[in-house]
mmCIF file of C-alpha atoms in Angstrom:
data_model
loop_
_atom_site.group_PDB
_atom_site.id
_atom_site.type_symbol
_atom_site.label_atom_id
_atom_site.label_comp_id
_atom_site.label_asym_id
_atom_site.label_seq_id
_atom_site.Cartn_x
_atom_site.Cartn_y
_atom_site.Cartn_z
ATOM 1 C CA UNK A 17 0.000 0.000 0.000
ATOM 2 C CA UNK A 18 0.828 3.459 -0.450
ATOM 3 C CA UNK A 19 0.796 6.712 1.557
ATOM 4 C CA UNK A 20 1.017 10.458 0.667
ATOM 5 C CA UNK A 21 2.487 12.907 3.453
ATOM 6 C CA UNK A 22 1.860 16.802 2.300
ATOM 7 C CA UNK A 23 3.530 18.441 5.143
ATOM 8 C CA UNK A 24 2.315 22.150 4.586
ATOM 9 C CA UNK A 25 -1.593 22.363 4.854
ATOM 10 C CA UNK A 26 -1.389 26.145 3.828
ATOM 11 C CA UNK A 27 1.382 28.028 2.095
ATOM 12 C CA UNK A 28 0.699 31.704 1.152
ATOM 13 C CA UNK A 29 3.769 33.411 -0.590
ATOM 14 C CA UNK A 30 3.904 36.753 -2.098
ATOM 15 C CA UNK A 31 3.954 37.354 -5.736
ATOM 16 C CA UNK A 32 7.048 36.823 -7.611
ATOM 17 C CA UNK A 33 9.022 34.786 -4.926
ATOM 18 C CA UNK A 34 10.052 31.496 -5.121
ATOM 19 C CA UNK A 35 7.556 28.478 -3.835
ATOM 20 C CA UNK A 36 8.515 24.993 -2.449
ATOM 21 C CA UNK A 37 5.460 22.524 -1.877
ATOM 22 C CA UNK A 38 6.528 19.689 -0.108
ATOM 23 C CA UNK A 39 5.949 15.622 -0.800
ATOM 24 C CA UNK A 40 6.592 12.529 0.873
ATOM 25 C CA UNK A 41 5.757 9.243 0.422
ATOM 26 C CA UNK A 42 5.615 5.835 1.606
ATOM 27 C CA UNK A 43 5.372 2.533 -0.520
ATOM 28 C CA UNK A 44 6.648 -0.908 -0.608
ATOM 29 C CA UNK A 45 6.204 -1.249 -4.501
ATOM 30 C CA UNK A 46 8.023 1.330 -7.030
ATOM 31 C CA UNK A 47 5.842 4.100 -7.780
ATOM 32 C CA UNK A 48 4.734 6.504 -10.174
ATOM 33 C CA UNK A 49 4.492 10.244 -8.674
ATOM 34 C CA UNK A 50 2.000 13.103 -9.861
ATOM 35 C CA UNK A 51 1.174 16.552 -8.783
ATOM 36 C CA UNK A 52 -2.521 17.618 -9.509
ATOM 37 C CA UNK A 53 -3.630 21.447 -9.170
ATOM 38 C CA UNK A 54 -6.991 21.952 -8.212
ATOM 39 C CA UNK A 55 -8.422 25.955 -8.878
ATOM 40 C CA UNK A 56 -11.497 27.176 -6.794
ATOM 41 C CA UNK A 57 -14.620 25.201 -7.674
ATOM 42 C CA UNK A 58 -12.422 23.272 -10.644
ATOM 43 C CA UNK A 59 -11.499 19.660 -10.989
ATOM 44 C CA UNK A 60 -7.861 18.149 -10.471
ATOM 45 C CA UNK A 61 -5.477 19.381 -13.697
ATOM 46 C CA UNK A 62 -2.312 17.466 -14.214
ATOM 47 C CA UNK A 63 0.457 19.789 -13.371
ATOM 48 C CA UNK A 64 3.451 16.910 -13.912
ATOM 49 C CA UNK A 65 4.336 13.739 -13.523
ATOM 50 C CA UNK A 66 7.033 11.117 -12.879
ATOM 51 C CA UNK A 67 7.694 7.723 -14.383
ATOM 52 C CA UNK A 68 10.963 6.965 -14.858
ATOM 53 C CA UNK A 69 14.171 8.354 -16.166
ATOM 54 C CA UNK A 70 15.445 12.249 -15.403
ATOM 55 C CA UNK A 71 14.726 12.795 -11.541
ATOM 56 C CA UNK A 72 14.071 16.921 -12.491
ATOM 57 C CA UNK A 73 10.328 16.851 -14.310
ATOM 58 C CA UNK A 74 9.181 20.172 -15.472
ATOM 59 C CA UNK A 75 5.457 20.424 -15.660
ATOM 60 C CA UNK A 76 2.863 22.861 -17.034
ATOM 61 C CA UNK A 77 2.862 26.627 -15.845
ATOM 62 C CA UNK A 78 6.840 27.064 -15.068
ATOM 63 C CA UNK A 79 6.371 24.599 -12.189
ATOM 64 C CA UNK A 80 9.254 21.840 -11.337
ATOM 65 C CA UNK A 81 9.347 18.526 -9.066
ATOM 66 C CA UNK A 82 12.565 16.507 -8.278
ATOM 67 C CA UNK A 83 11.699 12.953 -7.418
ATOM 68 C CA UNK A 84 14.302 11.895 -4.603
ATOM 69 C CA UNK A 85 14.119 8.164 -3.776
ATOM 70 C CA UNK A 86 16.591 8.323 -0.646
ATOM 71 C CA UNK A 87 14.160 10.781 0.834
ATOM 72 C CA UNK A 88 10.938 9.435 -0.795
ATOM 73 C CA UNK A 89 10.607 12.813 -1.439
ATOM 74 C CA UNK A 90 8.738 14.488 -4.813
ATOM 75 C CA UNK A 91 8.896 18.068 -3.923
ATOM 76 C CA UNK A 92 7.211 20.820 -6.374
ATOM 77 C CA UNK A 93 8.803 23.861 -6.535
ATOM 78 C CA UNK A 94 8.157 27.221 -9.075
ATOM 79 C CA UNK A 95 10.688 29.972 -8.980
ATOM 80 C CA UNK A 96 8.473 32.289 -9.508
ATOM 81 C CA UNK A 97 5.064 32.175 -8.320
ATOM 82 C CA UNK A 98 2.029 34.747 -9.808
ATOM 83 C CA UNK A 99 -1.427 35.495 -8.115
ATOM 84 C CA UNK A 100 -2.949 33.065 -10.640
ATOM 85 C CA UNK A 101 -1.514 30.019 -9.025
ATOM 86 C CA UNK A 102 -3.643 30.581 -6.002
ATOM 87 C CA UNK A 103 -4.727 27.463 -5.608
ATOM 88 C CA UNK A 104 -4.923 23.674 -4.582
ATOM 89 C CA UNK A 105 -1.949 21.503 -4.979
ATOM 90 C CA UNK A 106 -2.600 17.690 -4.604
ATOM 91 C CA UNK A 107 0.445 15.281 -4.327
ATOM 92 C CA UNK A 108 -0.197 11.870 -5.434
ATOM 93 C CA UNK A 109 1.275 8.299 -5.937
ATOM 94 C CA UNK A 110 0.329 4.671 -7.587
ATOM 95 C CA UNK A 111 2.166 1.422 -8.030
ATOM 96 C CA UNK A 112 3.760 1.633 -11.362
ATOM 97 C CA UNK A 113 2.387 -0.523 -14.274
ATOM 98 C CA UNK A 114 -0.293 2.080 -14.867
ATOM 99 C CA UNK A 115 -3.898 2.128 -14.633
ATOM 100 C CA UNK A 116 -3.442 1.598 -10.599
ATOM 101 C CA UNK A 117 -5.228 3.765 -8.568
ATOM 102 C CA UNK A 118 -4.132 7.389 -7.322
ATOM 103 C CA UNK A 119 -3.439 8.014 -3.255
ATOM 104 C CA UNK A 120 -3.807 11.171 -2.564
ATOM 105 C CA UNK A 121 -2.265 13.809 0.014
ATOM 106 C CA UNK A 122 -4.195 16.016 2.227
ATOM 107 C CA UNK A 123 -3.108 18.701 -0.140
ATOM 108 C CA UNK A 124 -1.658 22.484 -0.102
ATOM 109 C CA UNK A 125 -3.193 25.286 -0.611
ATOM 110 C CA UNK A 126 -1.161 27.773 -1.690
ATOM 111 C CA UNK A 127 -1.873 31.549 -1.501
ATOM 112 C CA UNK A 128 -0.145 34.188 -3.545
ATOM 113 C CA UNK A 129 -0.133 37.501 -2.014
ATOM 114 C CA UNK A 130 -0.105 41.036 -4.290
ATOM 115 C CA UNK B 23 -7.058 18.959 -25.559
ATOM 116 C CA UNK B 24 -9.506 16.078 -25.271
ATOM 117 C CA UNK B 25 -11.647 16.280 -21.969
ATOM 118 C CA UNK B 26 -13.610 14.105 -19.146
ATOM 119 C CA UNK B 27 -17.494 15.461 -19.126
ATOM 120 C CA UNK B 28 -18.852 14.947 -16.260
ATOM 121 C CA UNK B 29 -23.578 15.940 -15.517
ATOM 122 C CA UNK B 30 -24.397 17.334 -13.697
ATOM 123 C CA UNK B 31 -22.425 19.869 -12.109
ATOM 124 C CA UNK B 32 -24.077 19.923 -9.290
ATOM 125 C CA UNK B 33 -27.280 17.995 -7.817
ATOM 126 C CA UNK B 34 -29.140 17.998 -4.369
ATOM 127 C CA UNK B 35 -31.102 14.918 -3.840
ATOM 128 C CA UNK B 36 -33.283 13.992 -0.484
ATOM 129 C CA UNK B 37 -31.232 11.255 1.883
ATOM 130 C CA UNK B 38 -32.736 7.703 1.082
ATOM 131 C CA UNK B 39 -33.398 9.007 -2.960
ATOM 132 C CA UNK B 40 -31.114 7.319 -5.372
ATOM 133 C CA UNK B 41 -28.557 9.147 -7.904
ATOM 134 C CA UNK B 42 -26.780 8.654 -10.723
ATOM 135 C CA UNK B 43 -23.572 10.395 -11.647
ATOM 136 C CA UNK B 44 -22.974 10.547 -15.570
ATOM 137 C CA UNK B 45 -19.554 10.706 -17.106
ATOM 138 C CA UNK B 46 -18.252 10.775 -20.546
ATOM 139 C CA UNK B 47 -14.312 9.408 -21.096
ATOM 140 C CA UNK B 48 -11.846 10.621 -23.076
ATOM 141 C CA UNK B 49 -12.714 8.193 -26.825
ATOM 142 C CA UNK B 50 -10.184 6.056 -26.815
ATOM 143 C CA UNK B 51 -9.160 5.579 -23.360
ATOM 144 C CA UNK B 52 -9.706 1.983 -21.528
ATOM 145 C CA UNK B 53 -9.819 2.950 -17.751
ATOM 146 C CA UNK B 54 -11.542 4.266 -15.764
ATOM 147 C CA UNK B 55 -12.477 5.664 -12.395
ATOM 148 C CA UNK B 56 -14.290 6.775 -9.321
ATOM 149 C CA UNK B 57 -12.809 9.274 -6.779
ATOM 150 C CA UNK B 58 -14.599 11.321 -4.293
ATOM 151 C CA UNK B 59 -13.561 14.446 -2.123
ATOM 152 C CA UNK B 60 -15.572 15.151 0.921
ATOM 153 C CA UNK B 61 -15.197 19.110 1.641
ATOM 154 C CA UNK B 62 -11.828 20.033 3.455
ATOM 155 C CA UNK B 63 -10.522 16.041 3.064
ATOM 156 C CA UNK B 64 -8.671 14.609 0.509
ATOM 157 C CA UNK B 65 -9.300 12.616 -2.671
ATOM 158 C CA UNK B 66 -10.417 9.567 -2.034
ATOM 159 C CA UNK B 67 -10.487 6.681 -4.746
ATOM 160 C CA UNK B 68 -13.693 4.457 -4.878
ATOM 161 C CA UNK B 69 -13.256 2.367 -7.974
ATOM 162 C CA UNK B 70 -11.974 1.910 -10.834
ATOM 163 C CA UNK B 71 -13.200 -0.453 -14.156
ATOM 164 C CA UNK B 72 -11.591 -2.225 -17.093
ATOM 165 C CA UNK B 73 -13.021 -4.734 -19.812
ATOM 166 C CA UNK B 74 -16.416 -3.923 -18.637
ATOM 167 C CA UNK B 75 -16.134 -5.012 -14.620
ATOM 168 C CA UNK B 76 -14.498 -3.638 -11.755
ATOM 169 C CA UNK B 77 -11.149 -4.033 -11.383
ATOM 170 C CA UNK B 78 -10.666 -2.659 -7.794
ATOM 171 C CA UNK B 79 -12.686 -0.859 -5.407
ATOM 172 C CA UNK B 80 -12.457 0.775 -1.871
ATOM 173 C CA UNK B 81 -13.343 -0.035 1.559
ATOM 174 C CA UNK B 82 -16.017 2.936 0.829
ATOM 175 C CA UNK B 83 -17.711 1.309 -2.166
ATOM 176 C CA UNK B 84 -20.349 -0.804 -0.641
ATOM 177 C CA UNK B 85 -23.576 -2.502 -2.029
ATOM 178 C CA UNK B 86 -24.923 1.277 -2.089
ATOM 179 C CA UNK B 87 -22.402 1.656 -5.138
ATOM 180 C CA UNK B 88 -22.535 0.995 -8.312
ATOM 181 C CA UNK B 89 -21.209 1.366 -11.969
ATOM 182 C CA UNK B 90 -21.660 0.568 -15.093
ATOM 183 C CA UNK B 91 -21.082 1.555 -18.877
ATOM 184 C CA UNK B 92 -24.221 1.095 -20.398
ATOM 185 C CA UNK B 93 -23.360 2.282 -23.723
ATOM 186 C CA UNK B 94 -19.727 2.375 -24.655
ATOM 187 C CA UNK B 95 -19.585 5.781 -24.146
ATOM 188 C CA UNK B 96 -20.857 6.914 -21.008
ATOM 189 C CA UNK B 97 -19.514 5.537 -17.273
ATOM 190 C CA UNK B 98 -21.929 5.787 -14.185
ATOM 191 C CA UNK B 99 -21.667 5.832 -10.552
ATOM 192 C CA UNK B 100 -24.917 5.148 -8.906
ATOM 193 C CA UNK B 101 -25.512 5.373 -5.490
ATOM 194 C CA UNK B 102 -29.163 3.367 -4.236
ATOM 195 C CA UNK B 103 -29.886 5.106 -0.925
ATOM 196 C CA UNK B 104 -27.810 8.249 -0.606
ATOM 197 C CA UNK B 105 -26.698 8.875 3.323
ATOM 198 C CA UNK B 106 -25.937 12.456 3.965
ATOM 199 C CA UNK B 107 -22.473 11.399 4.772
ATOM 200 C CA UNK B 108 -22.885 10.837 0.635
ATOM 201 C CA UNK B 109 -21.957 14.967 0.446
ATOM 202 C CA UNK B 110 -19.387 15.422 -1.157
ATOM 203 C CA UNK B 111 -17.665 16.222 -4.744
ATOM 204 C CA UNK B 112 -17.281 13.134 -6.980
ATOM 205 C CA UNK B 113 -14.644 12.865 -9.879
ATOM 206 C CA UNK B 114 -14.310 10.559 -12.999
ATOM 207 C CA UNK B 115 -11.344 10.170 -14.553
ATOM 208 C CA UNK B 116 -10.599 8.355 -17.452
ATOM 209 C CA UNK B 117 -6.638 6.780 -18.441
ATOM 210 C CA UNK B 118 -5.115 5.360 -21.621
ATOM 211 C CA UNK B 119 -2.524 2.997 -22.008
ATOM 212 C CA UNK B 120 -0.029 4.787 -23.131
ATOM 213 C CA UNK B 121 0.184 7.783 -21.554
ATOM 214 C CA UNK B 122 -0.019 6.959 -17.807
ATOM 215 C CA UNK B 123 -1.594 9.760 -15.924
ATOM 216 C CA UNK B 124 -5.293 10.223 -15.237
ATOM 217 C CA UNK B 125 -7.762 13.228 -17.104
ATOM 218 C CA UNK B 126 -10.023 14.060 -14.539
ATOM 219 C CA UNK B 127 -13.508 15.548 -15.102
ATOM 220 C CA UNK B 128 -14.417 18.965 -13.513
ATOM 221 C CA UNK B 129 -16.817 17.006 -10.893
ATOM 222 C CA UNK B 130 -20.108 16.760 -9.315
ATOM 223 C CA UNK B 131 -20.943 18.384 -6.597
ATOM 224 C CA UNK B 132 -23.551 15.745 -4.249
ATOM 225 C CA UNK B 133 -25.404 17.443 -1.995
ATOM 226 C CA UNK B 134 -27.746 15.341 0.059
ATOM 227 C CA UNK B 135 -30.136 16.872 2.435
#
């Protein structure tokens, strides 16, 4: 089984500086690691995703995650954040082989400040 | 970009009434899925489907549950005897099989009352 630790619950930033969100997770089988964005009253977008190869993935919107398997870490980070990306940001992990089902974190919402 | 379509956006039903939750995949994708977010909580997974059964479910989908894909196109969750525990926003998602990562639909909003 699998297990999804989002450490920050909130995270509000002011515009233009940099943003960490932070991951961990727990599993017993090789993984698969996502990060969904979810905007106010919106469903869950695919921001990025990891499979397998390069540990840096660069996703949609300037955002980043490094996928650390010492750490069982997949932290997302954006250098530079704008008020747009106030949002919802949902860590998430399956077994690999695909078509497995997502575990979610508690998520973070992240709040960019003028 | 092709999209999940999820009807309605939003329903309030009576506790004890029945729903159904409509979806439309993505075309040509083969999987697909059941997830539900209770307000303030996280996603939750309930089931997903394959070949025309369920391949794996959760703890939370009991004999109230069920779905089906009556017509090739659309995928269904209904629930028999909503509980207002029920509340909550559900999400289809759909996956093909080459391109691992889930398209999720924009939800539906269950209120039960």
């Amino acid at each position: 089984a699998q297990s999804v630790t989002q450490l920050d619950s909130q995270v509000p930033v002011f515009e233009e500086a940099p943003v960490e969100l932070r991951c961990n997770y727990s599993s017993s089988v090789s993984v698969y690691l996502f990060w969904y964005v979810q905007y106010p009253n919106q469903g869950l977008q695919l921001l990025l995703k990891y499979l397998s190869g390069s540990t840096l993935v660069k996703g949609i919107n300037g955002f980043e995650a490094e996928f650390n398997k010492s750490q069982t870490s997949f932290h997302l980070r954006k250098p530079s954040v704008h008020i747009s990306d106030t949002a919802e940001y949902f860590c998430a992990v399956s077994a690999q082989g695909g078509s497995e089902k997502l575990v979610f974190g508690k998520g973070t919402k992240l709040t960019v400040n003028p | 970009e092709p999209e999940v379509t999820q009807t309605p956006s939003h329903q309030v039903t009576q506790m004890g009434q029945e729903v159904i939750l409509r979806c439309v995949p993505i075309s040509n994708h083969l999987y697909f899925y059941w997830y539900r977010q209770i307000l303030g909580q996280k996603v939750e997974f309930l089931v997903s489907f394959y070949n025309n059964e369920i391949s794996e479910k959760s703890e939370i989908f009991d004999d109230q549950f069920s779905v089906e894909r009556p017509d090739g196109s659309n995928f269904t969750l209904k629930i028999r005897s909503t509980k207002l525990e029920d509340s909550a926003m559900y999400f289809c998602a759909s996956e093909g099989t080459t391109n691992y990562g889930y398209t999720f639909g924009s939800g539906t909003r269950l209120t039960v009352v």
